[in-house]
Coordinates of C-alpha atoms and ligand atoms in Angstrom, one line a residue:
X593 CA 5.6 -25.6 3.1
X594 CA 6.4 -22.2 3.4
X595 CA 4.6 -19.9 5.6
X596 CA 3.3 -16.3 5.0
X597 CA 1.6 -13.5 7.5
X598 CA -0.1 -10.6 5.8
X599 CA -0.7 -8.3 8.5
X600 CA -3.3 -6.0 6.9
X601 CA -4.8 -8.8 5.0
X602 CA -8.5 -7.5 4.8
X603 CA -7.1 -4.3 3.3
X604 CA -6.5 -3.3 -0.7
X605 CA -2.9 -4.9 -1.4
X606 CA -3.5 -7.5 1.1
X607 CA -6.6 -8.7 -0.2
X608 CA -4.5 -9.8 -3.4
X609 CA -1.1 -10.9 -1.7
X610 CA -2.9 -13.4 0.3
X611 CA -4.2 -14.2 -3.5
X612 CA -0.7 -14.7 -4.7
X613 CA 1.1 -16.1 -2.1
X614 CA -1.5 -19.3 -1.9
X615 CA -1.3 -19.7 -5.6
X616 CA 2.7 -20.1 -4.8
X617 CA 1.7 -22.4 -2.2
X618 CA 2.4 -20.4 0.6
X619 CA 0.4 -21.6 4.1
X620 CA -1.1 -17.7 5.1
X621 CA -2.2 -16.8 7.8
X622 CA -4.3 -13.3 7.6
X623 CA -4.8 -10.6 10.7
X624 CA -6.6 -7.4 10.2
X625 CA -9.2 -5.5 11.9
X626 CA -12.0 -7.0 9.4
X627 CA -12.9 -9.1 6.6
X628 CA -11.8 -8.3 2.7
X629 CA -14.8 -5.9 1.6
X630 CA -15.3 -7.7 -1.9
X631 CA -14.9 -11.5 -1.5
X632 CA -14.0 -14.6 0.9
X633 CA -10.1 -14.3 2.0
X634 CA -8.3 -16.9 0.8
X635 CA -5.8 -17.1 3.8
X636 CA -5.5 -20.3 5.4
X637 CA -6.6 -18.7 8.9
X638 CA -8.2 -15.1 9.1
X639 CA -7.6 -13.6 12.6
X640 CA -9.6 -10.5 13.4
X641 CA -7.2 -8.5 15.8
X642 CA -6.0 -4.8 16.7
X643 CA -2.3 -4.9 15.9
X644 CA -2.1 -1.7 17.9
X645 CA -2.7 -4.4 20.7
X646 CA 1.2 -5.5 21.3
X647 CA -0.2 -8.7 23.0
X648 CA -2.1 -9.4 19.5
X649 CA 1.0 -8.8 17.8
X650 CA 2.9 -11.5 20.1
X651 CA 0.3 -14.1 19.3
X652 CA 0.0 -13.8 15.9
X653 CA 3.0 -13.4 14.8
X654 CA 4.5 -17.3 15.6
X655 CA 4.5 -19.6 12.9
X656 CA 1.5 -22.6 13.7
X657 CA 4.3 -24.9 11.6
X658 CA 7.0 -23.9 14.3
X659 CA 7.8 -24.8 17.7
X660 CA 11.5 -24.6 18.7
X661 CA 13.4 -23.1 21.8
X662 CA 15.4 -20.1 20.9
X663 CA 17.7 -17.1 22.6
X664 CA 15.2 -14.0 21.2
X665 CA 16.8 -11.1 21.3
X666 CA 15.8 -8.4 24.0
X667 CA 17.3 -10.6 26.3
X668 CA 14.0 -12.9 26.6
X669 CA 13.9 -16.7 25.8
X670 CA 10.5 -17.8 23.8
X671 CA 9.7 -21.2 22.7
X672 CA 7.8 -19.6 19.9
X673 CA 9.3 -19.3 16.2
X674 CA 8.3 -16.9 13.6
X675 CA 6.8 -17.0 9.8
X676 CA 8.9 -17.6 7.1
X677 CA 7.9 -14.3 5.7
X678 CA 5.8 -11.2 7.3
X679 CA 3.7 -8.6 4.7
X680 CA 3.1 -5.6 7.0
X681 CA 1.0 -3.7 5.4
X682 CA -1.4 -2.6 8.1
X683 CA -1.9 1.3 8.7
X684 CA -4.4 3.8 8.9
X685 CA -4.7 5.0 5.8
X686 CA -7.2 6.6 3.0
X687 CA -7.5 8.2 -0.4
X688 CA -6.3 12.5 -0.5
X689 CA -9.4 13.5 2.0
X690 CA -8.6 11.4 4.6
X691 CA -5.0 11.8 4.5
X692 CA -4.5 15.6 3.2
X693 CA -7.1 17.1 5.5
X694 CA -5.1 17.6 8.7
X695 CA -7.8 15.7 10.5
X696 CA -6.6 12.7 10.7
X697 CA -3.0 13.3 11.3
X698 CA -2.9 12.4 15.1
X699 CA -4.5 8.9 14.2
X700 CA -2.4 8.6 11.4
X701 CA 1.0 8.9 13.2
X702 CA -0.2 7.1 16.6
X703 CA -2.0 4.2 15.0
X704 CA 0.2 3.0 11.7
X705 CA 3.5 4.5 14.2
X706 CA 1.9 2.3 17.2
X707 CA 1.4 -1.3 14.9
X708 CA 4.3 -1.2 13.5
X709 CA 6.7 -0.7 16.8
X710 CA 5.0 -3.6 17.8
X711 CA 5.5 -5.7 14.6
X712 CA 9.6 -4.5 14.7
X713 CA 9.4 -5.9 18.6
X714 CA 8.0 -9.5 17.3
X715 CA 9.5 -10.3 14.8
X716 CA 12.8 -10.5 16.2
X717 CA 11.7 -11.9 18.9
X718 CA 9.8 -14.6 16.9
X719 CA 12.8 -14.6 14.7
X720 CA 10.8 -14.0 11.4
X721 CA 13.1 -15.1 9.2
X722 CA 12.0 -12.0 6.7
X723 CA 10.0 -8.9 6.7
X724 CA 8.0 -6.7 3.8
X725 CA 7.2 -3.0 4.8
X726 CA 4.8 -1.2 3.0
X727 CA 6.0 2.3 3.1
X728 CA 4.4 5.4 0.3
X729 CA 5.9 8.0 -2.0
X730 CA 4.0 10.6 0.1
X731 CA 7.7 9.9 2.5
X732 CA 9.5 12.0 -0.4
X733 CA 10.3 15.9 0.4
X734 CA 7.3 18.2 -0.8
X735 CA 10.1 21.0 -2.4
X736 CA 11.1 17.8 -5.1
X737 CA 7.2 17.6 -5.9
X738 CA 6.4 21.3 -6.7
X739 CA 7.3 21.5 -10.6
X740 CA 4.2 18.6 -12.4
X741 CA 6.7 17.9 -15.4
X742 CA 9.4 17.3 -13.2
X743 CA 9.1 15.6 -9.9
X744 CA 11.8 13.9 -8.6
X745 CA 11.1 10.7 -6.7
X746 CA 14.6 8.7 -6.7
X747 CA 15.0 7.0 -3.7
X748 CA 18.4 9.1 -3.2
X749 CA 16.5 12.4 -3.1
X750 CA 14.8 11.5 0.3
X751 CA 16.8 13.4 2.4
X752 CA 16.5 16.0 3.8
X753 CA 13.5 15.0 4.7
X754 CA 10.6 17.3 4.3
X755 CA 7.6 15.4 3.9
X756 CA 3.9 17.1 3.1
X757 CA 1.9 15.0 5.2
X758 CA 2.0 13.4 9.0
X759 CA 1.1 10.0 7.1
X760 CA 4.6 10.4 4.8
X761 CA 6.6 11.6 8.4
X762 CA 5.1 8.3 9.8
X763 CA 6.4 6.2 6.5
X764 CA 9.6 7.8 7.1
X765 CA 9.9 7.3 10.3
X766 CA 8.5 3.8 10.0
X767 CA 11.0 2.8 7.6
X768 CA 14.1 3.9 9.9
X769 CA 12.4 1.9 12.5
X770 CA 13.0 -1.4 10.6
X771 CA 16.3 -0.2 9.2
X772 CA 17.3 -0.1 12.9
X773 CA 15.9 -3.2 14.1
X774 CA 18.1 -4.3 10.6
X775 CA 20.9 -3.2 12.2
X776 CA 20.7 -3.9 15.5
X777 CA 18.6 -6.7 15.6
X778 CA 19.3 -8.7 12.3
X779 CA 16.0 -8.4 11.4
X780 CA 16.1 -9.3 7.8
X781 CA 13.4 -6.6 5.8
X782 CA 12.4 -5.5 2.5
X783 CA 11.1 -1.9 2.0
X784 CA 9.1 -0.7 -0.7
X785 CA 7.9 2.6 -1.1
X786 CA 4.7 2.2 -3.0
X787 CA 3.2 5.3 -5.7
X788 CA -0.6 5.0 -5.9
X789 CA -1.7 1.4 -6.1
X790 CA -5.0 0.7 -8.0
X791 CA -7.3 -1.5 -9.3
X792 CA -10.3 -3.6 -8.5
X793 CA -11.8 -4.9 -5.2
X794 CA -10.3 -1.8 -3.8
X795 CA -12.3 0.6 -1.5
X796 CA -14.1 2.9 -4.6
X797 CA -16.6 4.7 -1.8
X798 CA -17.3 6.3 1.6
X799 CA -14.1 8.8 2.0
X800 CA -11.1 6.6 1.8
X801 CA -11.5 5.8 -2.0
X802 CA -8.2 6.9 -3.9
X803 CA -8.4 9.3 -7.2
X804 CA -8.6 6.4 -9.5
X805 CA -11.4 4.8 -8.2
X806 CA -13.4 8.1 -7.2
X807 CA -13.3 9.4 -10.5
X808 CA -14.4 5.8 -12.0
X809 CA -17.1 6.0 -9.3
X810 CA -18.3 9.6 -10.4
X811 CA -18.4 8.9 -13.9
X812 CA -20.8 5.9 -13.0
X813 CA -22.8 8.2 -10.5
X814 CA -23.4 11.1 -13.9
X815 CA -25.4 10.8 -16.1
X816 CA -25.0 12.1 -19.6
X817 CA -25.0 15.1 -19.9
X818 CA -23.7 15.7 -16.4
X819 CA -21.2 17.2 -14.4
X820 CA -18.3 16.0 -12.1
X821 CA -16.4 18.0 -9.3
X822 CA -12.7 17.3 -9.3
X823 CA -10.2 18.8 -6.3
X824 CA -8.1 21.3 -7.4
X825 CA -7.6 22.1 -11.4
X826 CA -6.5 18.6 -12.3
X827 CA -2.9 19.8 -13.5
X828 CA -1.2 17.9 -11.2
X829 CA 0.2 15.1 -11.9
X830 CA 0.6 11.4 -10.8
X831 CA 1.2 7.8 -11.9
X832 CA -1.0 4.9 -11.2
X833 CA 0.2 1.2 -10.3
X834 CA -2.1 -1.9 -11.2
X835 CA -2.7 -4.0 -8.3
X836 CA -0.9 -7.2 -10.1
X837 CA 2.3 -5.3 -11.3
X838 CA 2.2 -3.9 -7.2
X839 CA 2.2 -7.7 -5.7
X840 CA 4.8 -8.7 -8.6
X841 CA 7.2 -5.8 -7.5
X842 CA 6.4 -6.9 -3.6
X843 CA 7.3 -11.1 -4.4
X844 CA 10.6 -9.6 -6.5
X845 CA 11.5 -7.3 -4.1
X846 CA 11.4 -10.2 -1.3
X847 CA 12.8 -12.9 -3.3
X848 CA 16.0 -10.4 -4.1
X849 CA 19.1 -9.3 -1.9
X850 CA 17.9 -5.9 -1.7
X851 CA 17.3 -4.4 1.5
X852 CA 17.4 -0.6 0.7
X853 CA 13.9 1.1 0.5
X854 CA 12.7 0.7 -3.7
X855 CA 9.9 2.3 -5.1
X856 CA 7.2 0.3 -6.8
X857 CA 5.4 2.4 -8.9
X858 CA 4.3 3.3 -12.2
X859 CA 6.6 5.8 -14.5
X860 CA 4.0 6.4 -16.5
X861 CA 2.8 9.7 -15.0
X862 CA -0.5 12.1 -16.4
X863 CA -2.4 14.9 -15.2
X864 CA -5.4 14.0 -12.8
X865 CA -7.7 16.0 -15.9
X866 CA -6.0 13.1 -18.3
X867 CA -7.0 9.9 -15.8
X868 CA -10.3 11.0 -15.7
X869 CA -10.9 11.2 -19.4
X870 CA -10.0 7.4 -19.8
X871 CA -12.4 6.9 -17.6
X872 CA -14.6 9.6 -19.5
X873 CA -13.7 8.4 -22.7
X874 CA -13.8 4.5 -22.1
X875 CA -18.0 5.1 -20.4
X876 CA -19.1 7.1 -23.9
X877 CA -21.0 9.8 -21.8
X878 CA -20.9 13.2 -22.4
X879 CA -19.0 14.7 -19.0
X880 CA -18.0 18.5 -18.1
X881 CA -15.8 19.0 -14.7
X882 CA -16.1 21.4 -12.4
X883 CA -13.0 22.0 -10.5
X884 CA -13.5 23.2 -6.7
X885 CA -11.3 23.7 -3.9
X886 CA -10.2 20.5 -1.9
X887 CA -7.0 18.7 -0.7
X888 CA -4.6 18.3 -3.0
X889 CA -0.9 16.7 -1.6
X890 CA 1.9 17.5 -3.7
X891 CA 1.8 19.1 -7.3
X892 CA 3.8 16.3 -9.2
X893 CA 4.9 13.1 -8.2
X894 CA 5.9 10.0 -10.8
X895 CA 7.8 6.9 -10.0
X896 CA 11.5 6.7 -10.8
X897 CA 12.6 3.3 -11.9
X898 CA 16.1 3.1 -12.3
X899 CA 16.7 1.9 -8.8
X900 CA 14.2 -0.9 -9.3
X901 CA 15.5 -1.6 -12.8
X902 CA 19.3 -2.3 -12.0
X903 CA 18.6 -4.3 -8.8
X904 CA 15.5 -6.2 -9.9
X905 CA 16.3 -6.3 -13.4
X906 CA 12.5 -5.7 -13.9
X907 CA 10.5 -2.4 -13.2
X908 CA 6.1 -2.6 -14.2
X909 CA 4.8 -1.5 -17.4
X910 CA 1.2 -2.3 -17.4
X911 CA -0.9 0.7 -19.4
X912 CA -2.2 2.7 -17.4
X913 CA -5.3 2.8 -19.5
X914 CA -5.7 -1.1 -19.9
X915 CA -5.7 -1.0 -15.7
X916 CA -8.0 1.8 -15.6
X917 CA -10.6 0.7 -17.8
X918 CA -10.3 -2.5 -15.8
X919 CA -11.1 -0.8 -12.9
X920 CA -13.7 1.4 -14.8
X921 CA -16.0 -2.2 -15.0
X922 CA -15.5 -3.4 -12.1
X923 CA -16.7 -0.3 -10.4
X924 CA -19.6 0.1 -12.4
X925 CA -20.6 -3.2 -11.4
X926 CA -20.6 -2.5 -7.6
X927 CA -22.1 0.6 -8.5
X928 CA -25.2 -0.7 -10.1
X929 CA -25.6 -3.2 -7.5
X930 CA -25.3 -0.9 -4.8
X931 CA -28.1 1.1 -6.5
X932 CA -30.7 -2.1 -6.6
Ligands
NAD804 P1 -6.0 -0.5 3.1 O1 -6.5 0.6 3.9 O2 -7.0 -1.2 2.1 O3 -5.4 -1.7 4.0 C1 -4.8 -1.5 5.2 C2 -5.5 -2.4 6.2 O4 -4.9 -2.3 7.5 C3 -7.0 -2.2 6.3 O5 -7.7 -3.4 6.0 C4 -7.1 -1.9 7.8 O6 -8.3 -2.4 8.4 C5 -5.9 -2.6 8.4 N1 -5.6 -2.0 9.7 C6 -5.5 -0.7 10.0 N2 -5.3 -0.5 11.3 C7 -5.2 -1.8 11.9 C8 -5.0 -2.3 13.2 N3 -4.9 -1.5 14.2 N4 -5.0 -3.6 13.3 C9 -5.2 -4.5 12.3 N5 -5.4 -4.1 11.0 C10 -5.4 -2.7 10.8 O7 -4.7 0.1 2.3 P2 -3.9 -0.5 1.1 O8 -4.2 0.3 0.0 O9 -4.1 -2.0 1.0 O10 -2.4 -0.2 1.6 C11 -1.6 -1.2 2.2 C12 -0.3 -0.6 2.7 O11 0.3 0.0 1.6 C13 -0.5 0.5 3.8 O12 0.5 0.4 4.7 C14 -0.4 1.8 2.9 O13 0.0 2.9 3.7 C15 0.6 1.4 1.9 N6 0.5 2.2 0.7 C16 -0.6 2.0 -0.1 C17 -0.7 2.8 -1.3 C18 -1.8 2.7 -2.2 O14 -1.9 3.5 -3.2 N7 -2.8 1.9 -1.9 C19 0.3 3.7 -1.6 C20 1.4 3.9 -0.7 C21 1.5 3.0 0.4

């Protein structure tokens, strides 16, 4: 049997890895700082841990399957042997106002910056035999983002690097970190720079809630009649990802020979004033927006594809509608429970 470790597991995406990787009979093992929000885990074990903590990293990172004597590199000999594959998705992370405020950035770099030294360290010393990283589109150079019909996003066009945000200098920096330990270290990784995953069971309240999910949230919160605020004057533009199409990308992207960072991410990309009249559209209500100041991030951004396309032969093209309206019920069902 195979056997998987989701770092991150009670978060978003690692909710639904864990999801997919037992269905493909993977033995997982989960470690995050809590439990999934909506729903049991169905990891094997569940280990509640701070992988800011290197010693938690050490532990949990050898395979319970595995028990062999090997030379680790940094000079030290373990008798501990590592997971067939490692998910790190763990990091401090939010929706535009946790993220674009500026006050959060020291947390931001220190804690995601801080876990994932420590996951590079074990790993080859616990000779995982591969390793996902979960990096972000927000790694790509603001000046490339300014023009909303015509971002560019290619994985080429990421240096120089000029980043908007201390969380994309931390991705960036993050990804270099496992390129090196790649290099030097054999450490055998997977990097996927991931454009604005979606979907349900994914945090839809209390600050860290993504665009998609606030705006299905809002619309549940108005009644008809009503009126919604929206950041900024919704021109910008974005694409969404559905959650499945996300943790396909992620089990094609480790199951290939590609070891240059990919994005996996929607092309499909619409103002933020066009995703929130599916959602507008899809509840039947009557809806005006007010725009107000608030944190914005760049002023286009889409997924490029082509990358994805020639080396995986397969890029996502899930609506962005069908996910939305998806998303649109499931939130309004938390929403009405949370109001009984
Ligand atoms: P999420 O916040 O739902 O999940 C991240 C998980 O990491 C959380 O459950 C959190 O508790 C955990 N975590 C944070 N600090 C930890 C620590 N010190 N020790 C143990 N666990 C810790 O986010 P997500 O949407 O599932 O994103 C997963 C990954 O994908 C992240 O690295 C994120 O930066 C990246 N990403 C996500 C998106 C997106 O749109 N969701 C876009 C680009 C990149």
């Amino acid at each position: 049997m195979k056997s998987a470790l989701v770092l991150g597991a009670g978060g978003f995406i690692g909710s639904h890895l864990v999801k997919r990787l037992k269905s493909e009979g993977f033995y997982v093992r989960g470690v995050d700082l809590k439990h999934p929000e909506f729903g049991e885990t169905e990891a094997d074990e569940f280990i509640i841990g701070d992988l800011r903590q290197n010693a938690v990293v050490d532990e949990v990172m050898f395979s319970p399957f595995q028990n062999i004597t090997f030379e680790g590199s940094f000079g030290l000999k373990t008798d501990k042997a590592g997971f067939d594959e490692v998910y790190q998705l763990a990091a401090d992370m939010g929706g535009a106002g946790f993220v674009f405020s500026g006050d959060n950035d020291a947390e931001i770099m220190h804690n995601s910056a801080t876990i994932n030294l420590n996951v590079a360290e074990w790993a080859v010393r616990h000779n995982v035999q591969k390793l996902f990283y979960s990096s972000s589109a927000c790694m790509y150079p603001e000046h490339n983002q300014m023009d909303p019909d015509n971002p560019n996003c290619a994985e080429g066009s990421a240096y120089p690097a000029a980043p908007d945000s201390e969380y994309g200098w931390e991705k960036l920096f993050s990804e270099r970190l496992f390129m090196a330990f790649a290099r030097n270290h054999k450490l055998n990784v997977r990097i996927a720079r991931f454009h604005n995953i979606f979907g349900i069971e994914g945090t839809w309240t209390g600050g860290r809630e993504k665009a998609p999910a606030a705006m299905c949230r809002k619309v549940c919160e108005s009644a008809n009649g009503g009126e919604i605020e929206m950041w900024g004057d919704g021109k910008q533009t974005r694409s969404f990802l559905y959650i499945d199409e996300c943790i396909e990308g992620v089990r094609r992207l480790m199951n290939s020979d590609f070891t240059d960072p990919v994005n996996i991410g929607s092309d499909e990309m619409v103002t933020i004033n066009q995703l929130l009249q599916i959602v507008v559209d899809e509840s039947g209500k009557d809806i005006s927006v007010k725009h107000i100041p608030g944190p914005l991030g760049v002023r286009g951004r889409n997924s490029d594809n082509n990358l994805i396309k020639e080396k995986l032969g397969w890029a996502p093209d899930y609506k962005l509608k069908d996910g939305m309206i998806k998303t649109y019920y499931w939130i309004k069902e938390q929403y009405e429970k949370s109001q009984n």
